[in-house]
mmCIF file of C-alpha atoms in Angstrom:
data_model
loop_
_atom_site.group_PDB
_atom_site.id
_atom_site.type_symbol
_atom_site.label_atom_id
_atom_site.label_comp_id
_atom_site.label_asym_id
_atom_site.label_seq_id
_atom_site.Cartn_x
_atom_site.Cartn_y
_atom_site.Cartn_z
ATOM 1 C CA UNK A 7 -15.956 -19.852 17.888
ATOM 2 C CA UNK A 8 -12.953 -18.539 16.258
ATOM 3 C CA UNK A 9 -9.826 -18.069 19.489
ATOM 4 C CA UNK A 10 -7.641 -16.178 19.266
ATOM 5 C CA UNK A 11 -4.451 -17.503 18.780
ATOM 6 C CA UNK A 12 -2.874 -14.828 16.791
ATOM 7 C CA UNK A 13 -3.880 -12.648 19.369
ATOM 8 C CA UNK A 14 -1.985 -14.355 22.534
ATOM 9 C CA UNK A 15 0.534 -16.098 20.332
ATOM 10 C CA UNK A 16 1.765 -11.571 19.299
ATOM 11 C CA UNK A 17 0.355 -10.465 22.789
ATOM 12 C CA UNK A 18 3.049 -12.673 24.433
ATOM 13 C CA UNK A 19 6.014 -11.564 22.165
ATOM 14 C CA UNK A 20 4.972 -8.258 22.478
ATOM 15 C CA UNK A 21 4.001 -7.747 26.651
ATOM 16 C CA UNK A 22 7.271 -9.766 27.590
ATOM 17 C CA UNK A 23 10.355 -7.943 25.979
ATOM 18 C CA UNK A 24 7.757 -4.575 26.884
ATOM 19 C CA UNK A 25 7.907 -5.555 31.094
ATOM 20 C CA UNK A 26 11.272 -5.996 30.321
ATOM 21 C CA UNK A 27 12.501 -3.605 29.234
ATOM 22 C CA UNK A 28 11.575 -1.515 32.612
ATOM 23 C CA UNK A 29 14.633 -4.094 34.498
ATOM 24 C CA UNK A 30 16.785 -4.329 31.237
ATOM 25 C CA UNK A 31 17.957 -0.259 30.881
ATOM 26 C CA UNK A 32 19.133 -1.214 27.197
ATOM 27 C CA UNK A 33 16.620 -3.666 26.179
ATOM 28 C CA UNK A 34 14.884 -0.527 24.550
ATOM 29 C CA UNK A 35 17.795 1.202 23.088
ATOM 30 C CA UNK A 36 19.310 -1.987 20.634
ATOM 31 C CA UNK A 37 15.648 -3.428 19.781
ATOM 32 C CA UNK A 38 14.268 -0.032 18.714
ATOM 33 C CA UNK A 39 13.578 1.454 15.435
ATOM 34 C CA UNK A 40 16.729 3.944 14.838
ATOM 35 C CA UNK A 41 16.722 5.021 10.782
ATOM 36 C CA UNK A 42 20.436 5.697 11.344
ATOM 37 C CA UNK A 43 21.647 2.135 12.523
ATOM 38 C CA UNK A 44 18.864 0.429 10.291
ATOM 39 C CA UNK A 45 20.973 2.172 7.604
ATOM 40 C CA UNK A 46 23.909 1.206 8.720
ATOM 41 C CA UNK A 47 22.673 -2.246 8.075
ATOM 42 C CA UNK A 48 20.820 -2.750 11.687
ATOM 43 C CA UNK A 49 18.212 -4.654 9.142
ATOM 44 C CA UNK A 50 16.050 -6.524 12.379
ATOM 45 C CA UNK A 51 15.171 -2.975 13.718
ATOM 46 C CA UNK A 52 11.780 -2.550 11.937
ATOM 47 C CA UNK A 53 10.447 -5.550 13.917
ATOM 48 C CA UNK A 54 12.135 -6.100 17.150
ATOM 49 C CA UNK A 55 10.565 -2.202 17.209
ATOM 50 C CA UNK A 56 7.968 -3.671 17.535
ATOM 51 C CA UNK A 57 7.834 -5.756 20.642
ATOM 52 C CA UNK A 58 9.207 -2.544 23.286
ATOM 53 C CA UNK A 59 6.753 0.718 23.929
ATOM 54 C CA UNK A 60 8.611 4.340 24.408
ATOM 55 C CA UNK A 61 5.485 5.337 26.059
ATOM 56 C CA UNK A 62 6.644 4.867 29.872
ATOM 57 C CA UNK A 63 4.443 2.404 31.680
ATOM 58 C CA UNK A 64 1.819 4.329 30.714
ATOM 59 C CA UNK A 65 2.113 4.254 27.169
ATOM 60 C CA UNK A 66 3.256 0.300 27.297
ATOM 61 C CA UNK A 67 -0.318 -1.136 30.031
ATOM 62 C CA UNK A 68 -2.368 0.937 26.735
ATOM 63 C CA UNK A 69 -0.094 0.104 23.715
ATOM 64 C CA UNK A 70 -1.010 -4.480 24.642
ATOM 65 C CA UNK A 71 -4.528 -3.460 25.832
ATOM 66 C CA UNK A 72 -5.519 -2.539 22.736
ATOM 67 C CA UNK A 73 -3.009 -5.213 21.006
ATOM 68 C CA UNK A 74 -6.261 -7.613 23.106
ATOM 69 C CA UNK A 75 -8.853 -5.392 22.508
ATOM 70 C CA UNK A 76 -8.424 -5.067 18.659
ATOM 71 C CA UNK A 77 -6.599 -7.637 18.556
ATOM 72 C CA UNK A 78 -9.825 -9.900 19.587
ATOM 73 C CA UNK A 79 -12.542 -8.253 17.366
ATOM 74 C CA UNK A 80 -10.194 -8.271 14.439
ATOM 75 C CA UNK A 81 -9.241 -11.917 15.176
ATOM 76 C CA UNK A 82 -12.921 -12.718 15.873
ATOM 77 C CA UNK A 83 -14.946 -11.787 12.894
ATOM 78 C CA UNK A 84 -11.964 -12.442 9.622
ATOM 79 C CA UNK A 85 -9.950 -15.106 11.649
ATOM 80 C CA UNK A 86 -6.384 -15.143 12.469
ATOM 81 C CA UNK A 87 -4.762 -14.709 8.810
ATOM 82 C CA UNK A 88 -6.145 -12.149 7.640
ATOM 83 C CA UNK A 89 -5.640 -10.721 11.517
ATOM 84 C CA UNK A 90 -1.982 -11.142 10.575
ATOM 85 C CA UNK A 91 -1.641 -9.280 6.801
ATOM 86 C CA UNK A 92 -3.758 -6.353 8.659
ATOM 87 C CA UNK A 93 -1.292 -6.255 11.284
ATOM 88 C CA UNK A 94 1.678 -6.469 9.240
ATOM 89 C CA UNK A 95 0.363 -3.631 7.127
ATOM 90 C CA UNK A 96 0.007 -1.290 10.017
ATOM 91 C CA UNK A 97 3.608 -2.374 10.641
ATOM 92 C CA UNK A 98 5.228 -1.838 7.168
ATOM 93 C CA UNK A 99 3.532 1.529 6.664
ATOM 94 C CA UNK A 100 4.662 2.727 10.113
ATOM 95 C CA UNK A 101 8.147 0.923 10.086
ATOM 96 C CA UNK A 102 8.576 2.992 6.145
ATOM 97 C CA UNK A 103 7.501 6.177 7.416
ATOM 98 C CA UNK A 104 9.270 6.397 10.314
ATOM 99 C CA UNK A 105 12.440 5.528 8.557
ATOM 100 C CA UNK A 106 11.754 8.200 5.726
ATOM 101 C CA UNK A 107 10.941 10.053 8.407
ATOM 102 C CA UNK A 108 13.897 10.083 10.151
ATOM 103 C CA UNK A 109 11.740 9.392 13.389
ATOM 104 C CA UNK A 110 13.486 7.163 16.153
ATOM 105 C CA UNK A 111 11.305 4.990 18.573
ATOM 106 C CA UNK A 112 9.574 2.239 19.582
ATOM 107 C CA UNK A 113 5.889 0.521 20.119
ATOM 108 C CA UNK A 114 3.224 -1.996 18.174
ATOM 109 C CA UNK A 115 1.162 0.781 17.951
ATOM 110 C CA UNK A 116 2.168 1.339 13.914
ATOM 111 C CA UNK A 117 1.405 -1.942 13.836
ATOM 112 C CA UNK A 118 -2.530 -1.692 15.506
ATOM 113 C CA UNK A 119 -3.610 1.040 13.076
ATOM 114 C CA UNK A 120 -4.044 -2.310 10.851
ATOM 115 C CA UNK A 121 -5.681 -4.014 12.877
ATOM 116 C CA UNK A 122 -8.103 -0.492 14.062
ATOM 117 C CA UNK A 123 -8.737 -0.432 10.225
ATOM 118 C CA UNK A 124 -9.707 -3.768 9.685
ATOM 119 C CA UNK A 125 -12.845 -3.599 12.535
ATOM 120 C CA UNK A 126 -13.798 -0.087 10.079
ATOM 121 C CA UNK A 127 -13.942 -0.957 6.562
ATOM 122 C CA UNK A 128 -14.007 -5.174 6.905
ATOM 123 C CA UNK A 129 -15.998 -5.779 9.548
ATOM 124 C CA UNK A 130 -20.020 -6.009 9.457
ATOM 125 C CA UNK A 131 -20.424 -5.321 12.825
ATOM 126 C CA UNK A 132 -20.927 -1.553 14.312
ATOM 127 C CA UNK A 133 -19.467 -2.731 17.848
ATOM 128 C CA UNK A 134 -15.884 -3.349 15.666
ATOM 129 C CA UNK A 135 -16.060 -0.585 13.353
ATOM 130 C CA UNK A 136 -16.772 1.599 16.326
ATOM 131 C CA UNK A 137 -13.677 0.674 18.332
ATOM 132 C CA UNK A 138 -11.973 0.401 15.067
ATOM 133 C CA UNK A 139 -12.679 4.165 14.458
ATOM 134 C CA UNK A 140 -11.727 4.870 18.330
ATOM 135 C CA UNK A 141 -8.596 3.931 17.748
ATOM 136 C CA UNK A 142 -8.395 5.985 14.935
ATOM 137 C CA UNK A 143 -9.259 8.699 17.009
ATOM 138 C CA UNK A 144 -7.121 7.826 19.947
ATOM 139 C CA UNK A 145 -4.273 8.737 18.104
ATOM 140 C CA UNK A 146 -5.360 11.561 16.503
ATOM 141 C CA UNK A 147 -5.527 12.500 20.642
ATOM 142 C CA UNK A 148 -2.578 12.211 21.507
ATOM 143 C CA UNK A 149 -0.881 13.422 18.165
ATOM 144 C CA UNK A 150 -2.089 16.936 19.011
ATOM 145 C CA UNK A 151 -1.990 16.830 23.271
ATOM 146 C CA UNK A 152 2.354 17.190 22.832
ATOM 147 C CA UNK A 153 3.081 20.802 21.468
ATOM 148 C CA UNK A 154 -0.123 22.088 21.083
ATOM 149 C CA UNK A 155 0.044 23.318 25.164
ATOM 150 C CA UNK A 156 -3.278 24.148 27.164
ATOM 151 C CA UNK A 157 -5.771 24.240 24.310
ATOM 152 C CA UNK A 158 -3.882 21.506 23.410
ATOM 153 C CA UNK A 159 -5.070 19.068 25.418
ATOM 154 C CA UNK A 160 -7.741 20.673 25.382
ATOM 155 C CA UNK A 161 -8.236 19.169 21.881
ATOM 156 C CA UNK A 162 -7.304 16.181 23.372
ATOM 157 C CA UNK A 163 -9.706 15.824 25.586
ATOM 158 C CA UNK A 164 -11.950 16.881 23.346
ATOM 159 C CA UNK A 165 -10.953 14.017 21.126
ATOM 160 C CA UNK A 166 -11.565 11.173 22.778
ATOM 161 C CA UNK A 167 -14.525 11.944 24.461
ATOM 162 C CA UNK A 168 -16.024 12.220 20.918
ATOM 163 C CA UNK A 169 -13.972 9.327 19.829
ATOM 164 C CA UNK A 170 -15.717 7.564 22.979
ATOM 165 C CA UNK A 171 -19.402 8.398 21.932
ATOM 166 C CA UNK A 172 -18.330 6.676 18.691
ATOM 167 C CA UNK A 173 -18.511 3.351 20.370
ATOM 168 C CA UNK A 174 -21.415 4.445 22.250
ATOM 169 C CA UNK A 175 -23.737 5.418 19.670
ATOM 170 C CA UNK A 176 -22.628 3.687 16.891
ATOM 171 C CA UNK A 177 -26.713 1.650 16.124
ATOM 172 C CA UNK A 178 -27.430 5.556 15.619
ATOM 173 C CA UNK A 179 -24.562 6.669 12.886
ATOM 174 C CA UNK A 180 -24.056 5.517 9.959
ATOM 175 C CA UNK A 181 -21.871 2.204 8.913
ATOM 176 C CA UNK A 182 -20.559 5.211 6.075
ATOM 177 C CA UNK A 183 -18.980 7.833 8.946
ATOM 178 C CA UNK A 184 -16.891 4.859 10.156
ATOM 179 C CA UNK A 185 -14.513 4.953 7.258
ATOM 180 C CA UNK A 186 -14.914 7.729 7.172
ATOM 181 C CA UNK A 187 -13.126 9.363 10.217
ATOM 182 C CA UNK A 188 -10.054 6.815 9.766
ATOM 183 C CA UNK A 189 -9.323 8.626 6.372
ATOM 184 C CA UNK A 190 -10.136 12.151 8.308
ATOM 185 C CA UNK A 191 -7.402 11.086 10.579
ATOM 186 C CA UNK A 192 -4.960 9.041 8.201
ATOM 187 C CA UNK A 193 -4.764 11.988 5.895
ATOM 188 C CA UNK A 194 -4.486 14.023 9.194
ATOM 189 C CA UNK A 195 -1.288 12.931 10.566
ATOM 190 C CA UNK A 196 0.180 11.701 7.907
ATOM 191 C CA UNK A 197 0.473 15.684 7.003
ATOM 192 C CA UNK A 198 1.786 16.445 10.176
ATOM 193 C CA UNK A 199 4.375 14.277 9.559
ATOM 194 C CA UNK A 200 2.899 11.365 12.013
ATOM 195 C CA UNK A 201 3.800 7.766 10.898
ATOM 196 C CA UNK A 202 0.632 6.712 12.331
ATOM 197 C CA UNK A 203 -1.080 8.066 9.766
ATOM 198 C CA UNK A 204 1.208 6.083 6.860
ATOM 199 C CA UNK A 205 0.087 2.954 9.193
ATOM 200 C CA UNK A 206 -3.282 4.104 8.769
ATOM 201 C CA UNK A 207 -3.546 4.280 5.318
ATOM 202 C CA UNK A 208 -1.554 1.737 4.580
ATOM 203 C CA UNK A 209 -3.890 -0.295 7.115
ATOM 204 C CA UNK A 210 -6.307 0.374 5.016
ATOM 205 C CA UNK A 211 -5.472 -0.498 1.722
ATOM 206 C CA UNK A 212 -5.181 -3.625 3.624
ATOM 207 C CA UNK A 213 -8.285 -4.270 5.126
ATOM 208 C CA UNK A 214 -9.838 -3.006 1.168
ATOM 209 C CA UNK A 215 -8.032 -5.435 -0.436
ATOM 210 C CA UNK A 216 -9.091 -8.363 1.542
ATOM 211 C CA UNK A 217 -12.371 -6.576 1.541
ATOM 212 C CA UNK A 218 -12.831 -6.942 -2.382
ATOM 213 C CA UNK A 219 -11.056 -10.216 -2.645
ATOM 214 C CA UNK A 220 -13.508 -11.507 -0.026
ATOM 215 C CA UNK A 221 -16.733 -10.347 -2.402
ATOM 216 C CA UNK A 222 -14.744 -11.588 -5.376
ATOM 217 C CA UNK A 223 -15.011 -15.427 -4.124
ATOM 218 C CA UNK A 224 -18.104 -14.900 -2.777
ATOM 219 C CA UNK A 225 -19.715 -14.013 -6.163
ATOM 220 C CA UNK A 226 -21.908 -17.060 -7.117
ATOM 221 C CA UNK A 227 -19.972 -18.613 -10.744
ATOM 222 C CA UNK A 228 -22.083 -18.219 -13.439
ATOM 223 C CA UNK A 229 -22.882 -21.571 -15.682
ATOM 224 C CA UNK A 230 -21.849 -21.913 -19.256
#
């Protein structure tokens, strides 16, 4: 059984500054994604913004919890190397979108999009696929909550419940549904200029590439 070494290492590296930021008020502003500062030469911010959070205590706990769950399931199924590729793909796509959209912020949720895409597209188990889809639906619910008023929160709750049903009833659902859910959420959030949508699509491209490579290397070679 694969030990979740990558998950544990990234969880520690992320959790320590994410907790310290509540005791050191200047830590998050110093490490967050700031397009103006990045343009001025502070090139390290796209990396450091992944280890602090801009969602308060609740957002921090949610991101760390998803990192533990998504990370463990992905690494158990795909191994640490592919884990790092998927996590990096979500981070690169999301940070690029954040810079182009002029969207300052912090958090590892964009990197988690890569893991969610890997679970939904590259894993064989229905549990893994459903959890990846659930994370995508959760992102959609969160994106709709702040600006939609009362109806926005109604839609948020409905989406969260629907996402949970994907996990509960995963064995009854067609396998192709899970990547479709990710695609719909990714395209919708991208259209709303939400960087998580771009991160999901970037993670999906990486997951498809890994799946295609795995299939090509597993084919038996013909004898001349």
